[in-house]
Amino acid sequence: MKPATFTIDGIEVKAQQGANLLWAALDNGFYIPNLCAMREAAPPFASCRLCFVEIEGRTAPITACTETVSDGMAVHLNTPKAQRLRNRAFELLLSHHHLDCRNCAKNRSCELQNIASRLGLKLKLKRLRRIPRELSIDSSHPLFTYNPNKCVLCAKCVMVCHDQGTGILDFAFRGIDTAVTTLAGAPLAEAACNSCLACVAVCPVGALVAKPSVSLEEAKAAVAHLI
Ligand code: FES
């Protein structure tokens, strides 16, 4: 790939021509909120819709994770349109998320908390009605627990589960009922899980969490090459 010079918020940045814009921005110290992006995932899943930016010459904001760098492009991160789109996407994610930070194993390491704090947003919804899910929590696996009510459908666990060659996690149902689950909703202990803990390591929220006997470091070590 050839080198490209472009600007982000008026500051000159260098990256490889054709590199992914989200990673190029993050690697150069510019923050763009993101939940579903994984460096190894091609094409990007682009489900969270948090990474909107504006590019001069384009008619509408675009998700940075699906855009590539080109020489001379001018990217703007915090235009009113981009902010409005990502704030709306964040609210929609929260409207489904079981918010119980105080009792959540991911409290203070949750990506939703991080994004809210970086963007100056609140986790408690004011405009949208919360649509709580009341799905069963799966604690059957000896090493981790899955709480689908906290899942933000980012697909990271589905992707790493496939990458690990297991592929027991996938999406089921449609629309508002979409959920990550095992085949036919079998308990994790009865699915062919190889206990790699890759899903736990990549979950950005408290949906997939290691049981107290397992350290997150062990989980992260299992997928250090993916995140
Ligand atoms: S990071 Fe781009 S849509 Fe999720």
mmCIF file of C-alpha atoms and ligand atoms in Angstrom:
data_model
loop_
_atom_site.group_PDB
_atom_site.id
_atom_site.type_symbol
_atom_site.label_atom_id
_atom_site.label_comp_id
_atom_site.label_asym_id
_atom_site.label_seq_id
_atom_site.Cartn_x
_atom_site.Cartn_y
_atom_site.Cartn_z
ATOM 1 C CA MET A 1 0.000 0.000 0.000
ATOM 2 C CA LYS A 2 1.170 3.550 -0.772
ATOM 3 C CA PRO A 3 1.296 6.196 1.950
ATOM 4 C CA ALA A 4 -1.546 8.713 2.061
ATOM 5 C CA THR A 5 -1.709 12.137 3.696
ATOM 6 C CA PHE A 6 -5.117 13.381 4.786
ATOM 7 C CA THR A 7 -6.607 15.563 7.517
ATOM 8 C CA ILE A 8 -8.754 14.847 10.551
ATOM 9 C CA ASP A 9 -10.341 17.963 12.018
ATOM 10 C CA GLY A 10 -7.796 20.009 10.067
ATOM 11 C CA ILE A 11 -4.757 18.147 11.414
ATOM 12 C CA GLU A 12 -2.513 16.389 8.907
ATOM 13 C CA VAL A 13 -2.361 12.620 9.369
ATOM 14 C CA LYS A 14 -0.454 9.905 7.555
ATOM 15 C CA ALA A 15 -1.630 6.351 6.946
ATOM 16 C CA GLN A 16 -1.527 3.783 4.188
ATOM 17 C CA GLN A 17 -3.710 4.457 1.172
ATOM 18 C CA GLY A 18 -6.709 2.156 1.483
ATOM 19 C CA ALA A 19 -6.263 1.607 5.225
ATOM 20 C CA ASN A 20 -9.393 1.463 7.337
ATOM 21 C CA LEU A 21 -10.313 5.000 8.423
ATOM 22 C CA LEU A 22 -11.428 4.043 11.941
ATOM 23 C CA TRP A 23 -8.135 2.356 12.802
ATOM 24 C CA ALA A 24 -6.092 5.047 11.064
ATOM 25 C CA ALA A 25 -7.826 7.699 13.184
ATOM 26 C CA LEU A 26 -7.503 5.755 16.435
ATOM 27 C CA ASP A 27 -3.860 4.917 15.738
ATOM 28 C CA ASN A 28 -3.185 8.619 15.235
ATOM 29 C CA GLY A 29 -4.754 9.563 18.560
ATOM 30 C CA PHE A 30 -8.216 10.670 17.377
ATOM 31 C CA TYR A 31 -11.125 9.200 19.278
ATOM 32 C CA ILE A 32 -14.062 7.820 17.289
ATOM 33 C CA PRO A 33 -16.573 5.862 19.379
ATOM 34 C CA ASN A 34 -16.927 2.240 18.291
ATOM 35 C CA LEU A 35 -18.333 -0.962 19.703
ATOM 36 C CA CYS A 36 -18.470 -3.513 16.940
ATOM 37 C CA ALA A 37 -15.215 -2.935 15.062
ATOM 38 C CA MET A 38 -12.467 -5.555 15.106
ATOM 39 C CA ARG A 39 -9.216 -5.097 13.248
ATOM 40 C CA GLU A 40 -9.308 -8.597 11.859
ATOM 41 C CA ALA A 41 -12.907 -8.480 10.709
ATOM 42 C CA ALA A 42 -13.264 -8.012 6.983
ATOM 43 C CA PRO A 43 -15.699 -6.800 5.896
ATOM 44 C CA PRO A 44 -16.565 -4.780 9.030
ATOM 45 C CA PHE A 45 -19.805 -5.780 10.711
ATOM 46 C CA ALA A 46 -20.845 -2.113 11.176
ATOM 47 C CA SER A 47 -23.755 -2.847 13.486
ATOM 48 C CA CYS A 48 -23.340 -0.295 16.263
ATOM 49 C CA ARG A 49 -23.476 2.843 14.044
ATOM 50 C CA LEU A 50 -21.430 4.799 16.580
ATOM 51 C CA CYS A 51 -18.509 5.724 14.350
ATOM 52 C CA PHE A 52 -20.151 8.301 12.082
ATOM 53 C CA VAL A 53 -17.859 11.004 10.680
ATOM 54 C CA GLU A 54 -18.199 13.495 7.844
ATOM 55 C CA ILE A 55 -15.892 13.581 4.847
ATOM 56 C CA GLU A 56 -15.695 16.671 2.671
ATOM 57 C CA GLY A 57 -17.329 16.093 -0.696
ATOM 58 C CA ARG A 58 -19.727 13.420 0.612
ATOM 59 C CA THR A 59 -23.383 14.248 0.911
ATOM 60 C CA ALA A 60 -23.979 12.423 4.182
ATOM 61 C CA PRO A 61 -22.039 11.202 7.234
ATOM 62 C CA ILE A 62 -20.451 7.788 6.873
ATOM 63 C CA THR A 63 -19.323 5.092 9.309
ATOM 64 C CA ALA A 64 -15.546 5.307 9.711
ATOM 65 C CA CYS A 65 -15.207 1.541 10.115
ATOM 66 C CA THR A 66 -16.475 0.976 6.564
ATOM 67 C CA GLU A 67 -14.429 3.744 4.943
ATOM 68 C CA THR A 68 -10.893 3.627 3.635
ATOM 69 C CA VAL A 69 -8.233 6.309 3.710
ATOM 70 C CA SER A 70 -7.389 8.163 0.531
ATOM 71 C CA ASP A 71 -4.808 10.820 -0.172
ATOM 72 C CA GLY A 72 -6.128 14.350 0.384
ATOM 73 C CA MET A 73 -9.380 13.402 2.093
ATOM 74 C CA ALA A 74 -10.650 15.770 4.792
ATOM 75 C CA VAL A 75 -12.408 14.072 7.709
ATOM 76 C CA HIS A 76 -14.415 15.868 10.380
ATOM 77 C CA LEU A 77 -15.283 14.005 13.554
ATOM 78 C CA ASN A 78 -17.631 16.239 15.461
ATOM 79 C CA THR A 79 -19.961 17.919 13.000
ATOM 80 C CA PRO A 80 -23.551 18.377 14.217
ATOM 81 C CA LYS A 81 -24.818 15.725 11.751
ATOM 82 C CA ALA A 82 -22.246 13.108 12.794
ATOM 83 C CA GLN A 83 -22.844 13.831 16.462
ATOM 84 C CA ARG A 84 -26.602 13.578 16.072
ATOM 85 C CA LEU A 85 -26.378 10.218 14.292
ATOM 86 C CA ARG A 86 -24.005 8.605 16.765
ATOM 87 C CA ASN A 87 -25.832 10.004 19.799
ATOM 88 C CA ARG A 88 -29.065 8.571 18.433
ATOM 89 C CA ALA A 89 -27.384 5.205 17.809
ATOM 90 C CA PHE A 90 -26.048 5.227 21.359
ATOM 91 C CA GLU A 91 -29.513 5.897 22.761
ATOM 92 C CA LEU A 92 -30.949 3.045 20.697
ATOM 93 C CA LEU A 93 -28.309 0.661 22.038
ATOM 94 C CA LEU A 94 -29.099 1.722 25.573
ATOM 95 C CA SER A 95 -32.830 1.323 25.088
ATOM 96 C CA HIS A 96 -32.256 -2.455 24.930
ATOM 97 C CA HIS A 97 -29.468 -2.742 27.424
ATOM 98 C CA HIS A 98 -30.193 -3.908 30.955
ATOM 99 C CA LEU A 99 -28.611 -1.046 32.855
ATOM 100 C CA ASP A 100 -27.443 -2.164 36.282
ATOM 101 C CA CYS A 101 -23.896 -0.814 36.432
ATOM 102 C CA ARG A 102 -23.519 -1.058 40.179
ATOM 103 C CA ASN A 103 -24.073 -4.813 40.150
ATOM 104 C CA CYS A 104 -22.383 -5.542 36.834
ATOM 105 C CA ALA A 105 -19.057 -7.378 36.629
ATOM 106 C CA LYS A 106 -17.975 -4.949 33.900
ATOM 107 C CA ASN A 107 -18.647 -1.818 35.949
ATOM 108 C CA ARG A 108 -15.809 0.652 35.180
ATOM 109 C CA SER A 109 -14.520 -1.451 32.294
ATOM 110 C CA CYS A 110 -17.689 -1.362 30.196
ATOM 111 C CA GLU A 111 -17.358 0.201 26.769
ATOM 112 C CA LEU A 112 -20.786 1.830 27.089
ATOM 113 C CA GLN A 113 -19.569 3.682 30.182
ATOM 114 C CA ASN A 114 -16.375 4.654 28.367
ATOM 115 C CA ILE A 115 -18.233 5.983 25.327
ATOM 116 C CA ALA A 116 -20.720 7.889 27.500
ATOM 117 C CA SER A 117 -17.904 9.527 29.388
ATOM 118 C CA ARG A 118 -15.846 10.356 26.260
ATOM 119 C CA LEU A 119 -18.842 11.863 24.476
ATOM 120 C CA GLY A 120 -20.387 13.541 27.508
ATOM 121 C CA LEU A 121 -23.562 11.443 27.214
ATOM 122 C CA LYS A 122 -25.764 9.983 29.906
ATOM 123 C CA LEU A 123 -26.439 6.272 30.342
ATOM 124 C CA LYS A 124 -29.930 6.961 31.656
ATOM 125 C CA LEU A 125 -32.315 7.608 28.792
ATOM 126 C CA LYS A 126 -34.480 10.697 28.742
ATOM 127 C CA ARG A 127 -36.046 10.773 25.289
ATOM 128 C CA LEU A 128 -36.457 7.106 24.432
ATOM 129 C CA ARG A 129 -38.560 4.558 26.209
ATOM 130 C CA ARG A 130 -36.549 1.637 27.517
ATOM 131 C CA ILE A 131 -37.560 -1.686 25.971
ATOM 132 C CA PRO A 132 -36.219 -4.187 28.486
ATOM 133 C CA ARG A 133 -35.490 -7.769 27.465
ATOM 134 C CA GLU A 134 -36.210 -10.496 29.925
ATOM 135 C CA LEU A 135 -34.296 -13.415 28.483
ATOM 136 C CA SER A 136 -32.875 -16.181 30.643
ATOM 137 C CA ILE A 137 -29.334 -15.797 31.902
ATOM 138 C CA ASP A 138 -27.177 -18.801 30.996
ATOM 139 C CA SER A 139 -24.875 -19.740 33.882
ATOM 140 C CA SER A 140 -24.519 -23.360 32.821
ATOM 141 C CA HIS A 141 -20.917 -23.078 31.617
ATOM 142 C CA PRO A 142 -18.302 -23.629 34.345
ATOM 143 C CA LEU A 143 -16.139 -20.691 33.208
ATOM 144 C CA PHE A 144 -18.464 -17.902 32.134
ATOM 145 C CA THR A 145 -21.984 -16.508 32.236
ATOM 146 C CA TYR A 146 -24.045 -15.115 29.385
ATOM 147 C CA ASN A 147 -26.652 -12.469 30.083
ATOM 148 C CA PRO A 148 -28.433 -11.697 26.786
ATOM 149 C CA ASN A 149 -30.255 -8.784 28.394
ATOM 150 C CA LYS A 150 -26.987 -6.852 28.432
ATOM 151 C CA CYS A 151 -25.925 -7.827 24.919
ATOM 152 C CA VAL A 152 -25.551 -4.923 22.457
ATOM 153 C CA LEU A 153 -25.484 -7.206 19.386
ATOM 154 C CA CYS A 154 -22.032 -6.018 18.332
ATOM 155 C CA ALA A 155 -21.284 -9.507 16.911
ATOM 156 C CA LYS A 156 -17.741 -9.638 18.277
ATOM 157 C CA CYS A 157 -18.429 -12.871 20.185
ATOM 158 C CA VAL A 158 -20.005 -14.435 17.101
ATOM 159 C CA MET A 159 -16.975 -13.534 14.983
ATOM 160 C CA VAL A 160 -14.340 -14.790 17.427
ATOM 161 C CA CYS A 161 -16.311 -17.965 18.102
ATOM 162 C CA HIS A 162 -16.229 -18.663 14.355
ATOM 163 C CA ASP A 163 -12.549 -17.687 14.153
ATOM 164 C CA GLN A 164 -11.726 -20.142 16.913
ATOM 165 C CA GLY A 165 -13.287 -22.857 14.797
ATOM 166 C CA THR A 166 -16.152 -23.488 17.204
ATOM 167 C CA GLY A 167 -18.961 -21.364 15.841
ATOM 168 C CA ILE A 168 -21.500 -22.208 18.496
ATOM 169 C CA LEU A 169 -22.671 -18.596 18.845
ATOM 170 C CA ASP A 170 -24.795 -16.912 16.213
ATOM 171 C CA PHE A 171 -27.699 -14.546 15.759
ATOM 172 C CA ALA A 172 -31.243 -15.780 16.056
ATOM 173 C CA PHE A 173 -34.619 -14.123 15.491
ATOM 174 C CA ARG A 174 -35.194 -10.765 13.818
ATOM 175 C CA GLY A 175 -35.743 -7.095 14.509
ATOM 176 C CA ILE A 176 -36.258 -6.204 18.105
ATOM 177 C CA ASP A 177 -36.059 -9.880 19.096
ATOM 178 C CA THR A 178 -32.592 -10.432 17.597
ATOM 179 C CA ALA A 179 -30.321 -12.188 20.079
ATOM 180 C CA VAL A 180 -27.001 -13.966 20.170
ATOM 181 C CA THR A 181 -27.569 -17.558 21.101
ATOM 182 C CA THR A 182 -26.413 -21.129 20.609
ATOM 183 C CA LEU A 183 -28.019 -23.486 18.117
ATOM 184 C CA ALA A 184 -31.644 -24.000 19.185
ATOM 185 C CA GLY A 185 -30.874 -22.009 22.334
ATOM 186 C CA ALA A 186 -29.069 -24.919 23.987
ATOM 187 C CA PRO A 187 -27.386 -24.083 27.298
ATOM 188 C CA LEU A 188 -23.708 -23.227 26.793
ATOM 189 C CA ALA A 189 -22.661 -26.242 28.829
ATOM 190 C CA GLU A 190 -24.419 -28.479 26.309
ATOM 191 C CA ALA A 191 -23.096 -26.698 23.212
ATOM 192 C CA ALA A 192 -19.748 -27.731 21.751
ATOM 193 C CA CYS A 193 -17.926 -24.836 23.451
ATOM 194 C CA ASN A 194 -14.169 -25.381 23.660
ATOM 195 C CA SER A 195 -13.852 -22.966 26.610
ATOM 196 C CA CYS A 196 -11.371 -20.716 24.810
ATOM 197 C CA LEU A 197 -13.009 -17.663 26.468
ATOM 198 C CA ALA A 198 -12.502 -15.619 23.301
ATOM 199 C CA CYS A 199 -16.103 -14.402 23.503
ATOM 200 C CA VAL A 200 -15.600 -13.220 27.080
ATOM 201 C CA ALA A 201 -12.437 -11.348 26.136
ATOM 202 C CA VAL A 202 -14.057 -9.395 23.301
ATOM 203 C CA CYS A 203 -17.460 -8.647 24.865
ATOM 204 C CA PRO A 204 -17.450 -4.850 25.317
ATOM 205 C CA VAL A 205 -20.206 -4.919 27.945
ATOM 206 C CA GLY A 206 -21.273 -7.218 30.757
ATOM 207 C CA ALA A 207 -23.078 -9.772 28.589
ATOM 208 C CA LEU A 208 -20.363 -12.440 28.573
ATOM 209 C CA VAL A 209 -18.378 -12.409 31.785
ATOM 210 C CA ALA A 210 -15.940 -14.831 33.318
ATOM 211 C CA LYS A 211 -16.983 -16.511 36.542
ATOM 212 C CA PRO A 212 -14.963 -15.367 39.580
ATOM 213 C CA SER A 213 -12.663 -18.408 39.310
ATOM 214 C CA VAL A 214 -11.377 -17.191 35.915
ATOM 215 C CA SER A 215 -9.321 -14.037 35.412
ATOM 216 C CA LEU A 216 -10.071 -11.763 32.488
ATOM 217 C CA GLU A 217 -6.322 -11.851 31.757
ATOM 218 C CA GLU A 218 -6.655 -15.570 30.981
ATOM 219 C CA ALA A 219 -9.524 -14.764 28.639
ATOM 220 C CA LYS A 220 -7.636 -11.921 26.977
ATOM 221 C CA ALA A 221 -4.546 -14.062 26.488
ATOM 222 C CA ALA A 222 -6.708 -16.487 24.506
ATOM 223 C CA VAL A 223 -7.404 -13.849 21.871
ATOM 224 C CA ALA A 224 -4.579 -11.349 22.189
ATOM 225 C CA HIS A 225 -4.028 -11.584 18.434
ATOM 226 C CA LEU A 226 -7.619 -10.562 17.681
ATOM 227 C CA ILE A 227 -8.098 -7.384 19.738
HETATM 228 S S1 FES B 1 -17.655 0.650 14.765
HETATM 229 FE FE1 FES B 1 -18.480 1.369 12.899
HETATM 230 S S2 FES B 1 -20.536 0.733 12.968
HETATM 231 FE FE2 FES B 1 -19.697 -0.061 14.811
#
